[in-house]
Amino acid sequence: MAPIPLQRDTVQRPGTTRAGGAHGPRLASRTSLPGIPLAPSAARRFVRAALAEWTGLGVPAAVGFSDRLADDAVTVTNELVTNAVVHAGTTVDLVLRLEDEGGDEPSAALVLEVTDHHPARPVSGDEPEPGPEPDAAVAGELPDPAEYGRGLQLVATLADSWGITYRTGLKTVWARLPVDDWSAPPTPPDGEALRRGLRAAEILAPAARRTERDDAVWDSRGAPAFLAEASDLLAGQLDEDLVAAIAGQLLVPRLADWCAIWLETEGGGPAAEPRLARVWHSDETGSEPLRTALERAPLSLPAGAGSGPVAVPWPAHPGAPAGQPGEAEGARPPHPGGRDGAALAFRITAGGRALGTVLVGREGVTQVPETVASLIEDFVRRLGLAVGAARAYTRQATISRILQRGLLPSKVADIPGVTSSLVYEPSDDGVVGGDFYDIFPCPGDRWCFVLGDVQGSGPEAAVVTGLARPWLRLLSREGFGVGEVLDRLNRLLLDDAMEAAEAAALMVAAAGGQQLHDGTQSRFLSLLYGEVVPLPGGGVRCTVASAGHPLPLLLRPDGSVRPAAEPQVLLGVVEDVAYESQVFDLVPGDTLLCVTDGVTERRSGPLMFDDGDGLARVLAGCAGLPAEATAEKIRRAVHEFAEQPPDDDVALLVLHAE
């Protein structure tokens, strides 16, 4: 595939007055890239070219660019553009800005913005709502990879701050990198500026450049520091491809000129070929040719190879530009012409299982120093632990998704005379949630609704959910009243018959690699259960009962809000208890709101969303809105209450009488 042609628009704007009265220039370069696999490579070239161009302008902050800042900017850009291509697949807009921070002490920041046109969640409303400026956006909290993409842990590590801005039809991920080498005078002499500009152009240009490496740094202090940094970056990653991406950027260029990482196919059997998960080269033009060479001749280690280094032949043509005229396929450049060298392979293992292979290469040498090989071996051990943990999480998340699909109704019933809206957002922590819901018809022109929350999560909670929902349907259709249904469900939860179901849950947990419990945990269940009967003149008659659950709220057309039930004890706690129900009419214009504690107990520091009747205040502002608009307004208020995403399931049900 041909490289993507880049169109760059560089603008220099006058500085604005900031705190301290400082004025400074503001540079910006922007481009648009198609959402194809070549976009990250094109974005890296764009950033290097833009930084070189700025340096040539003689701007003080730009003249202060360091090698590290340039590398960090390219790395962050690569991750953000890759995220956009993988998760959005639309055109990607890239903006690079240099901003004078002002203040008493001169400072500057490099701001990267990557925008796609298929946001993870839409911004609702009749009018487009401008997102916050980068300074006001959420920063420092790591969103889940499944929602926001891969590589944000790395971005958070390299950037001073970062965040996400949502606009109608757009999502922008931005990162701010401080320019920490500001040392140039406000107006450098022309000759000095030219000298620095040429030096920066040499450093930042996309042409190949060799990294001067000092292996003496890997002494008794350097090696432990590197391994500690690597452990911090790899720990807690939930995606094995992200683990491989971080590993490649840690190895290159610190310990090698290039590296490749293969990962075994989990569950693929002995005949399954490992996949080439990551290729990283210190020379950006060498990554794709290296990948081509490695795919043409896959690495194969002896069956008895352990975790130690194994010398392997140098790949046929790593790093050479593709299609070079007059060169036969597979030709090897002469050694030591800068392209040949020494290559070592390391088996990735965890718990005695082979998970993949790491191949590293150093150009222009006959062998890798023993201290470096030993350090890479220690690093690969940590890589194995990270890959193993990511795979365990993936297995657990897969089991959870399967359980979740089976525990929730595929469709909820429509209630005559009532419009309903349901919001269910499970916390994306890789385990099945405890919240569940249902709306179903019953004999006698009745419709029942349920909103419940099982204590805990995972397979044990799934067992309770999987039995409680069909029990509720069965008891309701047998004609029991609301209070009687809760009485019988309470006794069932306390019955020893649950033990057999819990044993099945323990088997599921074992298959997913989860920690097993002894089966003696409590089976607490908070539940809001009700039934509605249509009234001849419009509206419905509601009968509800709350067992340890956030109370339902009744909204009248005049904006008044009151609880629609009385608090009662959780199900599964006390054996001899008689549950009571409350009856009221839901007349046209009335709205009934039911939520789980993921809404009321949503936290922002020491505060909770429902402190001081916070939920009732938000609901009061929904007077006159239909069910769907009310549900969306409550949902948005819950998300906007705190900067970090919700850490518990969010479920709410709105019933609006027509």
XYZ file of C-alpha atoms in Angstrom:
658
model
C 0.000 0.000 0.000
C 1.251 3.446 -0.855
C 1.962 5.874 1.969
C -0.792 8.338 2.830
C -0.070 11.805 1.383
C -0.081 14.395 4.134
C -1.605 17.825 3.925
C -0.405 20.083 6.712
C -1.850 23.460 7.630
C 0.370 25.379 10.032
C -0.970 28.548 11.635
C 0.819 30.945 13.950
C -1.577 32.941 16.107
C -0.793 35.886 18.342
C -0.462 35.132 22.001
C -3.209 35.903 24.468
C -2.757 37.579 27.806
C -2.638 35.045 30.617
C -2.042 35.095 34.325
C 1.102 37.054 34.971
C 0.628 39.171 31.854
C 2.817 36.987 29.621
C 2.285 36.883 25.892
C 3.377 34.010 23.735
C 2.924 32.559 20.251
C 0.544 29.709 19.590
C 1.407 27.316 16.770
C -0.996 24.781 15.325
C -0.692 22.164 12.590
C -3.548 19.952 11.493
C -4.263 17.163 9.052
C -6.937 14.577 8.259
C -6.227 10.887 7.771
C -8.405 8.060 6.432
C -9.390 5.417 8.980
C -7.107 2.707 7.589
C -4.163 0.762 9.070
C -1.638 3.152 7.475
C -3.030 6.133 9.398
C -0.876 5.715 12.571
C 2.330 5.631 10.505
C 1.250 8.718 8.572
C 0.377 10.472 11.836
C 3.842 9.776 13.253
C 5.458 11.258 10.148
C 3.175 14.279 10.358
C 4.116 14.989 13.984
C 7.845 14.748 13.334
C 7.592 16.989 10.279
C 5.465 19.545 12.145
C 7.883 19.720 15.066
C 10.816 20.173 12.707
C 8.984 22.943 10.865
C 8.164 24.777 14.109
C 11.751 24.552 15.248
C 12.828 26.180 12.019
C 10.568 29.147 12.809
C 12.791 29.981 15.803
C 9.954 30.000 18.378
C 11.567 29.812 21.857
C 9.457 26.903 23.080
C 9.991 24.967 19.860
C 13.727 25.535 19.996
C 13.605 23.914 23.431
C 12.246 20.621 22.089
C 14.116 17.601 23.413
C 14.567 14.142 21.949
C 12.378 12.771 24.718
C 9.538 15.208 24.017
C 9.605 14.338 20.333
C 9.569 10.601 21.063
C 6.754 10.999 23.604
C 4.702 13.088 21.166
C 5.108 10.480 18.430
C 4.236 7.649 20.843
C 1.111 9.385 22.157
C 0.005 10.252 18.622
C 0.503 6.664 17.516
C -1.644 5.297 20.338
C -4.458 7.847 19.945
C -4.682 7.465 16.157
C -4.530 3.678 16.467
C -7.427 3.829 18.942
C -9.462 5.941 16.539
C -8.794 3.642 13.584
C -9.529 0.439 15.534
C -12.616 1.607 17.402
C -14.165 4.203 15.081
C -12.919 3.453 11.574
C -13.808 6.944 10.371
C -11.683 9.790 9.095
C -9.293 10.905 11.833
C -8.539 14.594 12.387
C -5.181 15.307 14.027
C -4.286 18.684 15.526
C -0.898 19.518 17.037
C -0.668 22.760 19.033
C 2.186 24.528 20.809
C 0.903 26.797 23.558
C 2.712 29.353 25.693
C 1.553 28.642 29.238
C 2.379 32.172 30.449
C 2.881 32.864 34.144
C 5.829 34.259 36.038
C 8.082 31.448 34.816
C 8.215 30.842 31.035
C 6.660 27.497 30.134
C 5.010 25.846 27.184
C 2.984 22.743 26.394
C 2.517 20.559 23.349
C -1.169 19.620 22.915
C -2.272 16.732 20.687
C -5.915 16.301 19.674
C -7.244 13.266 17.786
C -10.876 13.444 16.673
C -13.004 10.675 15.167
C -16.524 10.882 13.775
C -18.033 7.879 15.515
C -17.996 8.617 19.270
C -18.347 5.829 21.815
C -21.464 7.502 23.217
C -23.539 10.231 21.556
C -24.240 13.640 23.008
C -27.999 13.870 23.196
C -30.204 16.938 22.960
C -31.912 19.091 20.400
C -28.976 21.446 20.044
C -25.303 20.459 19.828
C -23.607 20.868 23.153
C -20.016 22.050 22.953
C -17.755 19.850 25.011
C -15.433 21.302 27.634
C -12.188 22.871 26.589
C -9.214 20.561 27.135
C -8.276 22.333 30.354
C -11.711 21.567 31.787
C -12.122 18.044 30.502
C -11.676 14.942 32.550
C -8.042 14.008 32.972
C -5.954 11.511 34.843
C -8.574 8.767 35.185
C -8.139 5.730 33.003
C -11.307 4.792 31.124
C -11.930 1.144 30.355
C -10.244 -0.033 27.100
C -13.370 -1.643 25.914
C -15.132 1.701 25.773
C -12.366 4.178 24.922
C -9.790 2.099 23.127
C -6.285 0.849 23.711
C -3.136 2.538 24.873
C -4.588 5.160 27.223
C -2.556 3.845 30.146
C 0.539 4.657 28.127
C -0.874 8.078 27.214
C -1.631 8.776 30.872
C 1.936 7.864 31.781
C 3.601 10.092 29.187
C 1.237 13.078 29.268
C 1.032 15.759 31.914
C -2.756 15.567 31.519
C -5.235 14.119 29.045
C -8.954 13.814 28.572
C -11.914 13.256 26.276
C -14.272 15.852 24.838
C -17.629 14.854 23.365
C -19.522 16.868 20.788
C -22.414 15.949 18.542
C -21.079 13.261 16.215
C -17.480 13.753 17.355
C -15.151 12.467 20.046
C -11.807 14.158 20.683
C -9.073 12.598 22.815
C -6.410 15.108 23.784
C -3.095 14.948 25.615
C -0.862 17.726 26.959
C 2.911 17.249 27.062
C 4.967 19.880 28.914
C 7.958 21.429 27.135
C 10.432 21.101 29.960
C 13.551 22.321 28.135
C 12.564 25.990 27.802
C 15.920 27.692 27.929
C 16.105 29.835 24.789
C 16.021 33.645 24.972
C 12.801 35.362 23.831
C 14.373 36.349 20.499
C 17.323 34.092 19.633
C 19.933 35.391 17.203
C 19.209 34.326 13.658
C 22.322 32.181 13.446
C 21.604 30.480 16.748
C 17.995 29.824 15.770
C 19.137 28.362 12.450
C 21.658 26.103 14.163
C 19.077 24.846 16.610
C 16.528 24.472 13.852
C 18.867 22.305 11.799
C 19.657 20.207 14.853
C 15.970 19.725 15.650
C 15.205 18.923 12.017
C 17.875 16.223 12.142
C 16.365 14.834 15.333
C 12.713 15.102 14.382
C 12.696 14.337 10.664
C 11.132 11.012 9.676
C 14.380 9.749 8.188
C 16.140 6.877 9.889
C 18.362 7.777 12.790
C 20.462 5.571 14.989
C 20.083 5.763 18.744
C 23.320 6.147 20.662
C 23.034 3.552 23.384
C 25.115 3.279 26.534
C 24.861 -0.225 27.986
C 26.763 0.907 31.056
C 23.517 2.414 32.417
C 22.222 -1.088 33.132
C 24.169 -1.334 36.349
C 22.919 -2.256 39.817
C 20.629 0.794 39.771
C 19.629 1.200 36.129
C 18.295 -2.305 35.532
C 16.036 -2.404 38.638
C 14.697 1.050 37.794
C 13.844 -0.055 34.255
C 12.157 -3.238 35.478
C 10.167 -1.275 38.063
C 8.961 1.134 35.383
C 8.083 -1.760 33.092
C 6.149 -3.522 35.846
C 4.138 -0.364 36.575
C 3.195 0.073 32.919
C 2.360 -3.573 32.272
C 0.516 -4.268 35.521
C -3.249 -4.081 35.360
C -3.541 -4.034 31.561
C -6.644 -5.925 30.486
C -5.853 -6.494 26.816
C -2.981 -8.681 25.627
C -2.474 -6.611 22.461
C -2.076 -3.481 24.578
C 0.439 -5.369 26.728
C 2.416 -6.257 23.588
C 2.286 -2.647 22.363
C 3.657 -1.290 25.631
C 6.337 -3.978 25.755
C 7.575 -3.106 22.276
C 7.929 0.574 23.144
C 9.774 -0.255 26.355
C 12.316 -2.450 24.568
C 12.923 -0.122 21.597
C 15.139 1.853 21.483
C 16.388 1.372 25.058
C 17.545 -2.213 24.693
C 17.192 -3.034 20.996
C 16.867 -1.451 17.571
C 13.743 -3.440 16.816
C 11.564 -6.124 18.318
C 8.692 -8.403 17.384
C 6.218 -10.119 19.694
C 4.248 -13.265 18.831
C 1.367 -14.451 21.000
C 0.070 -18.006 21.053
C -3.574 -18.480 20.103
C -5.410 -19.377 23.290
C -7.313 -22.627 22.968
C -6.121 -23.054 19.408
C -4.448 -26.426 19.929
C -0.883 -27.479 19.103
C -1.385 -26.905 15.358
C -2.433 -23.268 15.751
C 0.095 -20.759 14.490
C 1.110 -17.933 16.853
C 0.111 -14.498 15.597
C 2.491 -11.604 15.128
C 0.944 -9.157 17.614
C 3.457 -6.312 17.514
C 6.445 -5.088 15.490
C 8.357 -2.039 16.660
C 11.394 -0.429 15.005
C 13.482 2.565 16.044
C 13.429 3.626 12.381
C 9.783 4.215 11.515
C 10.368 3.357 7.871
C 11.595 -0.078 8.936
C 8.530 -1.370 10.798
C 6.473 -2.524 7.826
C 9.368 -4.145 5.910
C 10.381 -5.918 9.119
C 6.834 -7.184 9.622
C 6.775 -8.417 6.011
C 10.060 -10.271 6.470
C 8.896 -11.894 9.713
C 5.550 -12.914 8.265
C 7.343 -14.439 5.283
C 9.594 -16.523 7.550
C 7.875 -16.973 10.972
C 10.086 -17.564 13.987
C 10.169 -21.107 15.339
C 11.996 -21.958 18.562
C 13.072 -25.464 19.568
C 10.518 -27.316 21.686
C 12.928 -27.483 24.633
C 13.752 -23.775 24.638
C 13.181 -22.210 28.042
C 12.815 -18.556 29.034
C 16.481 -17.750 28.410
C 17.903 -16.071 25.302
C 18.157 -18.121 22.109
C 20.359 -16.839 19.290
C 18.454 -16.887 16.000
C 19.385 -15.979 12.419
C 19.029 -12.347 11.457
C 15.772 -11.831 9.499
C 16.264 -11.830 5.753
C 15.658 -8.140 5.217
C 14.599 -6.220 8.335
C 14.206 -2.486 8.067
C 15.091 -2.141 4.383
C 12.748 -0.030 2.272
C 10.326 -2.165 0.293
C 10.742 -2.425 -3.445
C 14.308 -1.104 -3.575
C 15.383 -1.129 -7.255
C 17.899 -3.721 -8.326
C 17.696 -5.769 -5.151
C 16.561 -9.371 -5.198
C 13.916 -10.509 -2.734
C 15.468 -11.752 0.498
C 18.844 -10.182 -0.233
C 20.874 -9.349 2.850
C 22.779 -6.083 3.110
C 26.459 -6.444 3.826
C 27.548 -6.584 7.439
C 28.383 -4.238 9.138
C 26.456 -1.906 6.865
C 24.063 -0.863 9.607
C 21.274 -3.279 8.713
C 22.648 -6.643 9.778
C 23.353 -7.574 13.382
C 22.512 -9.930 16.262
C 19.037 -11.270 17.130
C 17.836 -13.042 20.283
C 14.531 -14.792 20.949
C 12.892 -15.266 24.354
C 9.968 -17.516 25.211
C 7.058 -15.762 26.972
C 5.810 -18.013 29.763
C 3.489 -17.795 32.761
C 2.588 -20.586 35.154
C 4.608 -23.078 33.124
C 2.636 -22.342 29.935
C 4.131 -20.909 26.748
C 2.255 -17.743 25.784
C 4.404 -16.418 22.945
C 7.835 -15.263 21.849
C 9.811 -12.021 21.879
C 12.429 -11.400 19.190
C 14.854 -8.483 19.564
C 17.557 -7.274 17.222
C 20.587 -5.016 17.504
C 22.062 -3.654 14.319
C 25.744 -3.546 13.498
C 26.895 -5.920 16.255
C 27.845 -9.575 16.365
C 26.228 -10.318 19.731
C 24.010 -8.725 22.361
C 25.876 -7.967 25.628
C 25.224 -10.520 28.344
C 23.948 -7.888 30.787
C 21.422 -6.660 28.240
C 20.292 -10.196 27.371
C 19.804 -10.930 31.070
C 17.805 -7.725 31.523
C 15.570 -8.565 28.562
C 15.022 -12.043 30.003
C 13.840 -10.509 33.300
C 11.613 -8.130 31.356
C 10.050 -10.983 29.356
C 9.177 -12.761 32.622
C 7.160 -9.696 33.645
C 5.654 -9.570 30.186
C 4.497 -13.173 30.608
C 2.752 -12.352 33.873
C 0.993 -9.396 32.236
C -0.146 -11.449 29.231
C -1.372 -14.239 31.526
C -3.339 -11.771 33.650
C -4.875 -10.151 30.563
C -5.963 -13.547 29.249
C -7.504 -14.478 32.611
C -9.470 -11.234 32.522
C -10.620 -11.933 28.952
C -11.840 -15.410 29.931
C -13.702 -14.001 32.907
C -15.243 -11.205 30.830
C -16.380 -13.712 28.198
C -18.102 -15.878 30.811
C -19.699 -12.793 32.306
C -21.065 -11.627 28.969
C -22.571 -15.064 28.320
C -24.158 -15.124 31.770
C -25.420 -11.562 31.441
C -27.152 -12.287 28.143
C -28.977 -15.235 29.718
C -30.023 -13.408 32.868
C -31.794 -10.418 31.323
C -34.976 -10.473 29.234
C -34.501 -10.056 25.500
C -37.585 -7.824 25.408
C -39.796 -6.130 27.999
C -43.572 -5.958 27.676
C -45.529 -2.840 26.735
C -48.056 -1.693 29.362
C -51.322 -0.243 27.996
C -51.724 3.408 28.931
C -48.104 3.682 30.086
C -44.898 4.436 28.215
C -41.742 2.997 29.739
C -38.052 3.667 29.313
C -35.278 1.508 30.663
C -31.597 2.343 31.128
C -29.214 -0.473 32.002
C -25.451 0.131 32.028
C -23.443 -2.653 33.676
C -20.130 -1.584 35.135
C -17.549 -2.788 32.646
C -15.292 -4.518 35.173
C -15.246 -7.893 33.452
C -17.629 -9.655 35.858
C -21.344 -10.204 35.592
C -23.304 -7.534 37.457
C -25.933 -8.009 40.133
C -28.612 -5.649 38.742
C -31.575 -7.086 36.838
C -34.940 -5.916 35.540
C -38.127 -7.244 33.960
C -41.565 -6.146 32.749
C -44.061 -8.918 31.938
C -47.824 -9.496 31.600
C -49.842 -11.610 34.042
C -53.351 -13.084 34.005
C -56.156 -10.799 35.062
C -55.154 -7.815 32.918
C -52.112 -7.147 35.111
C -48.551 -6.140 34.236
C -45.645 -6.579 36.654
C -42.312 -4.771 36.795
C -39.129 -5.660 38.669
C -35.883 -3.879 39.452
C -33.449 -5.816 41.633
C -29.862 -5.802 42.846
C -28.105 -8.934 44.117
C -25.351 -8.558 46.680
C -21.920 -8.908 45.073
C -21.139 -9.859 41.497
C -19.770 -12.694 39.439
C -21.128 -16.247 39.163
C -22.553 -16.307 42.711
C -24.646 -13.198 42.017
C -25.574 -14.613 38.621
C -27.068 -17.703 40.265
C -29.348 -15.598 42.480
C -30.350 -13.408 39.528
C -30.942 -16.430 37.305
C -33.332 -17.953 39.853
C -35.005 -14.831 41.266
C -36.337 -13.539 37.942
C -38.135 -16.757 36.847
C -39.383 -17.280 40.426
C -40.904 -13.813 40.349
C -42.640 -14.535 37.054
C -43.958 -17.854 38.332
C -45.254 -16.446 41.631
C -46.816 -13.433 39.911
C -48.655 -15.563 37.361
C -49.949 -17.826 40.115
C -51.992 -14.874 41.332
C -50.132 -13.995 44.540
C -50.281 -10.373 45.637
C -47.243 -8.107 45.677
C -46.464 -8.635 49.372
C -47.012 -12.388 49.133
C -44.655 -12.658 46.178
C -41.865 -11.082 48.250
C -42.667 -13.322 51.237
C -42.254 -16.478 49.181
C -39.198 -15.234 47.343
C -37.595 -14.433 50.692
C -38.159 -18.004 51.907
C -36.772 -19.432 48.674
C -33.577 -17.405 49.072
C -33.150 -18.772 52.588
C -33.876 -22.341 51.511
C -31.112 -24.927 51.331
C -32.138 -25.680 47.760
C -29.920 -22.776 46.706
C -26.815 -24.752 47.642
C -26.987 -26.906 44.521
C -27.192 -23.817 42.340
C -24.261 -22.237 44.142
C -22.176 -25.346 43.507
C -22.751 -24.802 39.804
C -21.636 -21.199 40.189
C -18.397 -22.339 41.809
C -17.709 -24.602 38.837
C -18.238 -21.679 36.452
C -15.904 -19.552 38.545
C -13.230 -22.234 38.438
C -13.471 -22.403 34.643
C -12.930 -18.658 34.482
C -9.927 -18.684 36.805
C -11.749 -16.783 39.551
C -11.216 -17.185 43.254
C -13.645 -19.729 44.699
C -15.755 -19.100 47.764
C -16.887 -21.747 50.205
C -20.593 -21.365 49.354
C -21.502 -19.855 52.727
C -21.829 -16.256 51.544
C -25.115 -14.480 52.153
C -27.680 -14.219 49.354
C -28.968 -10.716 50.010
C -31.253 -9.230 47.400
C -32.735 -5.758 47.239
C -35.867 -5.666 45.139
C -38.490 -3.237 43.930
C -41.518 -5.163 42.709
C -44.854 -3.848 41.527
C -47.909 -4.528 39.436
C -50.106 -2.148 37.444
C -53.702 -2.471 36.339
C -55.120 -0.116 33.684
C -57.953 2.172 34.900
C -61.079 2.710 32.773
C -60.657 6.492 32.669
C -56.939 6.426 31.798
C -53.815 5.841 33.817
C -53.076 2.775 35.941
C -53.356 1.608 39.533
C -49.934 0.700 40.969
C -49.171 -1.658 43.823
C -45.501 -1.646 44.838
C -43.236 -2.963 47.558
C -39.579 -2.200 48.243
C -37.336 -4.729 50.002
C -34.113 -2.944 50.977
C -34.166 -1.085 47.650
C -33.994 2.643 46.852
C -37.564 3.853 47.093
C -39.480 4.642 43.889
C -40.265 8.312 43.350
C -43.581 9.627 42.067
C -43.438 12.834 39.983
C -46.619 14.872 39.527
C -47.143 17.282 36.601
C -46.671 20.264 38.954
C -43.088 19.160 39.683
C -43.736 17.756 43.160
C -41.921 14.525 44.037
C -42.623 12.037 46.828
C -41.589 8.459 47.678
C -44.120 5.893 46.451
C -43.257 3.075 48.889
C -42.049 2.384 52.414
C -38.600 0.960 53.250
C -38.475 -2.708 54.275
C -35.780 -5.274 55.023
C -33.650 -6.923 52.316
C -34.703 -10.284 50.950
C -32.677 -13.238 52.209
C -31.918 -11.751 55.643
C -34.817 -12.489 58.015
C -36.931 -15.626 57.741
C -40.119 -14.531 59.500
C -41.071 -11.293 57.799
C -44.304 -10.116 56.215
C -43.777 -7.673 53.371
C -46.334 -4.927 52.829
C -47.250 -3.045 49.671
C -48.509 0.449 48.890
C -51.233 1.310 46.369
C -51.608 4.548 44.397
C -52.908 5.721 41.039
C -50.611 6.832 38.253
C -52.814 9.319 36.400
C -52.038 10.842 32.988
C -49.000 13.097 33.292
C -47.592 11.255 36.333
C -44.176 9.611 36.227
C -42.787 6.797 38.404
C -38.986 6.508 38.658
C -37.322 3.312 39.911
C -33.527 3.044 40.287
C -30.844 0.809 41.772
C -28.169 1.949 44.211
C -25.771 2.432 41.312
C -27.708 5.679 40.806
C -28.335 6.830 44.378
C -24.855 5.886 45.632
C -22.881 7.229 42.674
C -19.877 8.889 44.319
C -17.892 12.050 43.722
C -15.274 12.124 46.446
C -17.095 11.930 49.800
C -20.454 12.908 48.250
C -23.166 10.650 46.842
C -25.614 11.504 44.086
C -28.678 11.209 46.342
C -27.273 13.254 49.220
C -29.805 15.905 50.183
C -32.476 14.254 47.968
C -30.335 14.868 44.894
C -32.253 12.327 42.804
C -35.610 13.918 43.685
C -34.299 17.359 42.677
C -33.209 16.109 39.263
C -36.523 14.286 38.793
C -38.472 17.443 39.671
C -36.874 19.107 36.665
C -38.348 16.417 34.411
C -41.990 17.465 34.878
C -43.816 17.336 31.567
C -41.154 15.208 29.854
C -41.975 11.825 28.298
C -40.493 8.635 29.717
C -37.529 8.433 27.357
C -36.472 12.054 27.901
C -36.790 11.650 31.675
C -34.627 8.506 31.653
C -31.961 10.215 29.538
C -31.883 13.302 31.774
C -31.428 11.148 34.882
C -28.740 9.073 33.165
C -26.775 12.121 32.097
C -27.031 13.656 35.573
C -25.611 10.447 37.058
C -22.661 10.418 34.647
C -21.932 14.119 35.060
C -21.983 13.907 38.861
C -18.369 12.681 38.920
C -15.436 12.788 36.531
C -14.674 9.078 36.638
C -17.007 6.520 35.010
C -19.526 4.746 37.298
C -18.007 1.844 39.222
C -21.351 0.087 39.796
C -24.189 -1.033 37.566
C -26.556 1.793 36.651
C -30.192 0.744 36.157
C -33.322 2.877 36.095
C -36.903 2.360 34.954
C -39.323 5.165 34.109
C -43.104 4.624 33.823
C -45.105 7.568 32.466
C -48.915 7.529 32.370
C -50.342 8.779 29.076
